[in-house]
C-alpha positions as a printed Julia matrix, in Angstrom:
298×3 Matrix{Float64}:
    0.0     0.0     0.0
    1.4     3.39   -0.99
    0.9     5.96    1.71
   -0.63    9.13    0.32
    1.35   12.26    0.83
    1.85   15.69   -0.59
    5.5    16.63   -1.1
    6.08   20.33   -0.51
    9.08   20.23   -2.85
    7.45   18.45   -5.74
    3.91   19.69   -5.05
    2.59   16.24   -5.85
   -0.13   14.06   -4.28
    0.31   10.3    -4.34
   -3.0     8.41   -4.56
   -3.46    5.62   -2.04
   -5.41    2.4    -2.37
   -8.73    3.44   -0.85
  -10.7     0.28   -1.57
  -12.17   -1.23    1.6
  -11.58    1.94    3.59
  -14.2     4.18    5.14
  -15.0     7.07    2.82
  -15.58    9.54    5.64
  -12.16    8.83    7.15
  -10.34    9.52    3.86
  -12.27   12.38    2.35
  -10.75   15.18    4.45
   -7.19   14.5     3.26
   -8.31   14.56   -0.37
  -10.23   17.78   -0.02
   -7.29   19.42    1.74
   -5.27   18.59   -1.38
   -7.91   20.35   -3.51
   -8.85   17.11   -5.22
  -12.38   17.06   -6.56
  -14.23   14.0    -5.23
  -16.98   12.44   -7.32
  -19.23   10.18   -5.26
  -21.13    7.24   -6.71
  -23.17    5.53   -3.99
  -24.59    2.06   -4.64
  -26.22   -0.7    -2.61
  -23.96   -3.6    -1.68
  -25.03   -6.6     0.39
  -21.51   -7.49    1.53
  -20.17   -4.22    2.94
  -21.05   -1.64    5.55
  -22.36    1.77    4.52
  -19.52    4.17    3.65
  -17.08    1.48    2.49
  -15.17    2.45   -0.68
  -15.69   -0.26   -3.3
  -13.59    1.13   -6.15
  -11.71    4.21   -7.29
  -11.18    5.75  -10.7
   -7.47    6.52  -10.2
   -4.98    3.72   -9.72
   -3.13    3.56   -6.41
    0.35    5.12   -6.72
   -0.74    7.65   -9.32
    0.52   11.19   -8.76
   -1.48   14.37   -9.0
    0.28   17.67   -9.82
   -1.09   20.21   -7.45
   -0.95   23.0   -10.01
   -3.75   21.57  -12.15
   -7.31   20.25  -11.78
   -7.48   16.79  -10.22
  -10.42   14.55   -9.49
  -11.08   11.06   -8.3
  -14.33    9.12   -8.47
  -15.27    6.68   -5.75
  -17.9     3.98   -5.82
  -19.15    3.83   -2.26
  -21.35    1.28   -0.54
  -24.72    2.29    0.84
  -24.83   -1.1     2.54
  -27.57   -3.63    1.79
  -30.64   -2.22    0.1
  -33.41   -2.26    2.7
  -37.05   -1.24    2.6
  -39.35   -0.65    5.56
  -42.48   -2.77    5.88
  -45.45   -0.41    6.34
  -48.18   -1.02    8.91
  -50.96   -2.57    6.83
  -53.13   -3.84    9.69
  -56.88   -3.43    9.13
  -56.43   -2.5     5.47
  -58.07   -4.39    2.59
  -55.75   -7.18    1.44
  -55.83   -5.98   -2.18
  -54.51   -2.57   -1.08
  -51.81   -4.22    1.02
  -50.66   -6.35   -1.92
  -50.36   -3.28   -4.15
  -48.42   -1.36   -1.49
  -45.91   -4.19   -0.99
  -45.44   -4.8    -4.72
  -44.37   -1.17   -5.05
  -41.45   -1.6    -2.63
  -40.53   -5.28   -3.04
  -39.08   -7.29   -5.9
  -41.31  -10.27   -5.09
  -45.06  -10.59   -4.65
  -46.28  -11.07   -1.08
  -47.77  -14.4     0.0
  -51.26  -14.38    1.51
  -52.09  -16.72    4.4
  -55.67  -16.94    5.64
  -56.48  -17.01    9.35
  -59.57  -16.68   11.51
  -59.88  -13.43   13.45
  -62.34  -12.19   16.03
  -61.06   -8.61   15.56
  -60.46   -7.95   11.87
  -63.25   -8.34    9.29
  -62.95  -10.87    6.49
  -60.76   -9.67    3.63
  -58.67   -7.34    5.8
  -55.06   -7.6     6.95
  -54.39   -8.94   10.45
  -50.63   -8.3    10.29
  -47.57   -9.11    8.19
  -44.37  -11.06    8.6
  -41.84   -9.51    8.86
  -43.67   -7.18   11.23
  -44.52   -3.55   10.45
  -41.58   -1.1    10.48
  -38.97   -3.84   10.1
  -36.39   -3.21    7.37
  -35.82   -6.02    4.89
  -34.17   -6.65    1.56
  -36.41   -6.01   -1.47
  -36.32   -9.68   -2.47
  -37.66  -10.77    0.94
  -40.93  -12.7     0.79
  -43.45  -10.92    2.97
  -46.45  -12.84    4.32
  -49.81  -11.08    4.59
  -52.08  -12.65    7.2
  -55.59  -12.22    5.82
  -58.65  -12.4     8.05
  -61.42  -14.77    7.04
  -63.53  -13.62    9.96
  -64.34  -15.46   13.18
  -63.99  -19.21   13.28
  -67.4   -20.75   12.68
  -68.05  -23.59   15.08
  -70.73  -26.19   14.57
  -73.27  -27.86   16.8
  -76.06  -30.43   16.63
  -79.66  -29.22   16.62
  -81.49  -30.63   19.67
  -84.92  -32.26   19.49
  -87.45  -29.65   20.58
  -90.59  -31.67   19.9
  -93.12  -31.35   22.72
  -91.21  -28.51   24.4
  -92.78  -25.26   25.51
  -91.36  -22.01   24.17
  -89.26  -21.39   27.29
  -87.99  -24.98   27.32
  -87.07  -24.81   23.63
  -85.34  -21.45   24.1
  -83.22  -22.77   26.98
  -82.26  -25.9    25.04
  -81.26  -23.89   21.98
  -79.15  -21.59   24.18
  -77.29  -24.61   25.58
  -76.38  -25.57   21.99
  -75.35  -22.0    21.01
  -78.37  -21.58   18.77
  -81.11  -18.94   18.58
  -84.88  -18.97   18.38
  -86.01  -18.09   14.86
  -89.48  -17.45   13.48
  -92.5   -18.69   15.43
  -95.5   -20.29   13.73
  -98.4   -19.73   13.53
  -97.29  -16.13   13.22
 -100.5   -14.68   14.68
 -100.32  -16.69   17.92
  -98.36  -16.19   21.1
  -96.59  -19.51   21.82
  -98.05  -19.34   25.32
  -99.05  -22.85   26.35
  -98.24  -24.3    22.94
  -95.76  -27.1    22.36
  -93.28  -27.5    19.52
  -94.67  -29.81   16.85
  -92.03  -29.16   14.17
  -88.7   -27.39   13.83
  -86.4   -26.2    11.04
  -83.56  -27.24   10.88
  -84.61  -30.68   12.05
  -83.31  -32.36   15.19
  -79.94  -34.05   14.73
  -78.71  -31.81   11.9
  -75.19  -30.38   12.15
  -75.28  -26.61   11.68
  -73.18  -23.51   12.35
  -73.48  -22.1    15.83
  -75.61  -18.97   16.34
  -78.05  -19.76   13.53
  -81.8   -19.46   14.19
  -84.15  -22.42   14.49
  -87.76  -21.84   13.39
  -90.42  -23.32   15.67
  -93.9   -24.54   14.73
  -96.27  -24.79   17.68
  -99.37  -26.83   18.25
 -101.73  -25.52   20.87
 -102.47  -28.6    22.87
 -103.35  -28.98   26.51
 -101.42  -31.61   28.43
 -103.26  -33.21   31.29
 -102.74  -35.92   33.89
 -105.22  -38.55   35.03
 -104.97  -40.88   38.04
 -105.22  -44.62   37.55
 -106.15  -46.97   40.38
 -105.41  -50.69   40.3
 -108.58  -52.75   40.78
 -108.36  -56.39   41.83
 -104.61  -56.32   42.59
 -104.72  -60.04   43.42
 -104.99  -60.73   39.68
 -101.47  -59.44   39.03
  -97.91  -60.33   39.85
  -95.38  -58.0    41.47
  -94.65  -56.3    38.12
  -97.43  -55.18   35.8
  -96.86  -54.27   32.16
  -98.58  -50.9    31.83
  -99.24  -49.32   28.41
 -101.08  -46.06   27.69
 -102.32  -45.33   24.17
 -103.76  -42.02   22.99
 -105.65  -41.13   19.83
 -106.01  -37.4    19.15
 -108.8   -35.98   17.02
 -106.52  -33.65   15.03
 -104.51  -36.51   13.5
 -106.67  -39.54   14.33
 -103.42  -41.42   14.88
 -102.82  -43.72   17.83
  -99.53  -43.65   19.67
  -98.1   -44.97   22.93
  -97.17  -42.32   25.49
  -96.32  -44.66   28.37
  -94.98  -48.21   28.47
  -93.29  -49.58   31.58
  -93.15  -52.49   34.0
  -94.73  -50.92   37.09
  -94.47  -52.42   40.57
  -97.85  -53.34   42.02
  -96.96  -51.4    45.15
  -96.58  -48.16   43.1
 -100.29  -48.02   42.27
 -102.25  -45.78   42.09
 -100.2   -43.91   39.46
 -100.63  -40.7    37.48
 -100.61  -40.82   33.7
  -98.96  -37.52   32.74
  -98.63  -35.44   29.56
 -101.75  -36.67   27.81
 -102.21  -34.35   24.79
 -105.63  -32.88   24.04
 -105.64  -30.83   20.79
 -107.19  -27.38   20.65
 -110.98  -27.62   20.2
 -110.69  -31.39   19.9
 -110.53  -34.52   22.05
 -108.3   -37.44   22.94
 -109.22  -41.07   23.52
 -107.1   -42.69   26.23
 -106.72  -46.48   26.62
 -104.84  -48.12   29.49
 -103.66  -51.73   29.17
 -102.44  -53.9    32.03
 -100.57  -57.04   30.99
 -101.96  -56.54   27.46
 -105.6   -56.36   28.61
 -107.65  -53.16   28.21
 -108.55  -51.95   31.7
 -109.63  -48.36   31.11
 -110.88  -46.19   28.22
 -111.9   -42.53   28.53
 -112.4   -39.49   26.29
 -110.86  -36.14   27.23
 -112.53  -33.15   25.57
 -110.78  -29.76   25.13
 -113.89  -27.8    26.06
 -114.31  -29.62   29.37
 -110.73  -29.17   30.53
 -109.81  -26.38   32.96
């Protein structure tokens, strides 16, 4: 390496090898020698900012101080870096455009559920906002697809009152939807039909429509006559036939201990403005048959 110097006798300046040196540490000596410095700053991934990468005049060259002298340096600006803007809560399409303007690669979009940011908007980025990265860095945009939608099974609401159905729907994270008939308060009605149907898998928080039938439910006592005719266990079956459907169905079927009699037969349906025929069988023999009329019920 030739040490730069200015000889008072010869009035000459000997150019050093400046490559790899810090520009700011060398520039004062050159300017004191009245040498015009031409700066060419470029990005360089391998050097620190201010490092001289090349020079236009060969080391060891001599400048006569009486004339015009210049030297051009190519100087490192360090790695080219861009700052990631804060794109949170902006539409993803706007975020993609903004990043394409500062990066050499297109950003990658990753979808995630979010309880905070609406669907189609940016949750955050990686690298994070305000970080400085190289232009060829792949930036990930985390795109909200809205809250995670959980699912549940629709419970069977048949025969439930409005308040019972509402409580059961709440337990399953569902809501009460439309009520039918629309012109009737559900009051003492019972659910006859529901949409969606019981057992269906649906998204939580959806509404279930309820169709009510306005039926009175009554209880009647039943006394065991001639208990000596029966064993300790008595097969007890209760059939009902309602006038609105004229269909017969079993509402009670159990082996009842003789000692449990008399018993109450509960939840016997009597349709609005109609009647219900009730038949009670003991050990497969008809032991009681009565008609319950809507108009005569309290």
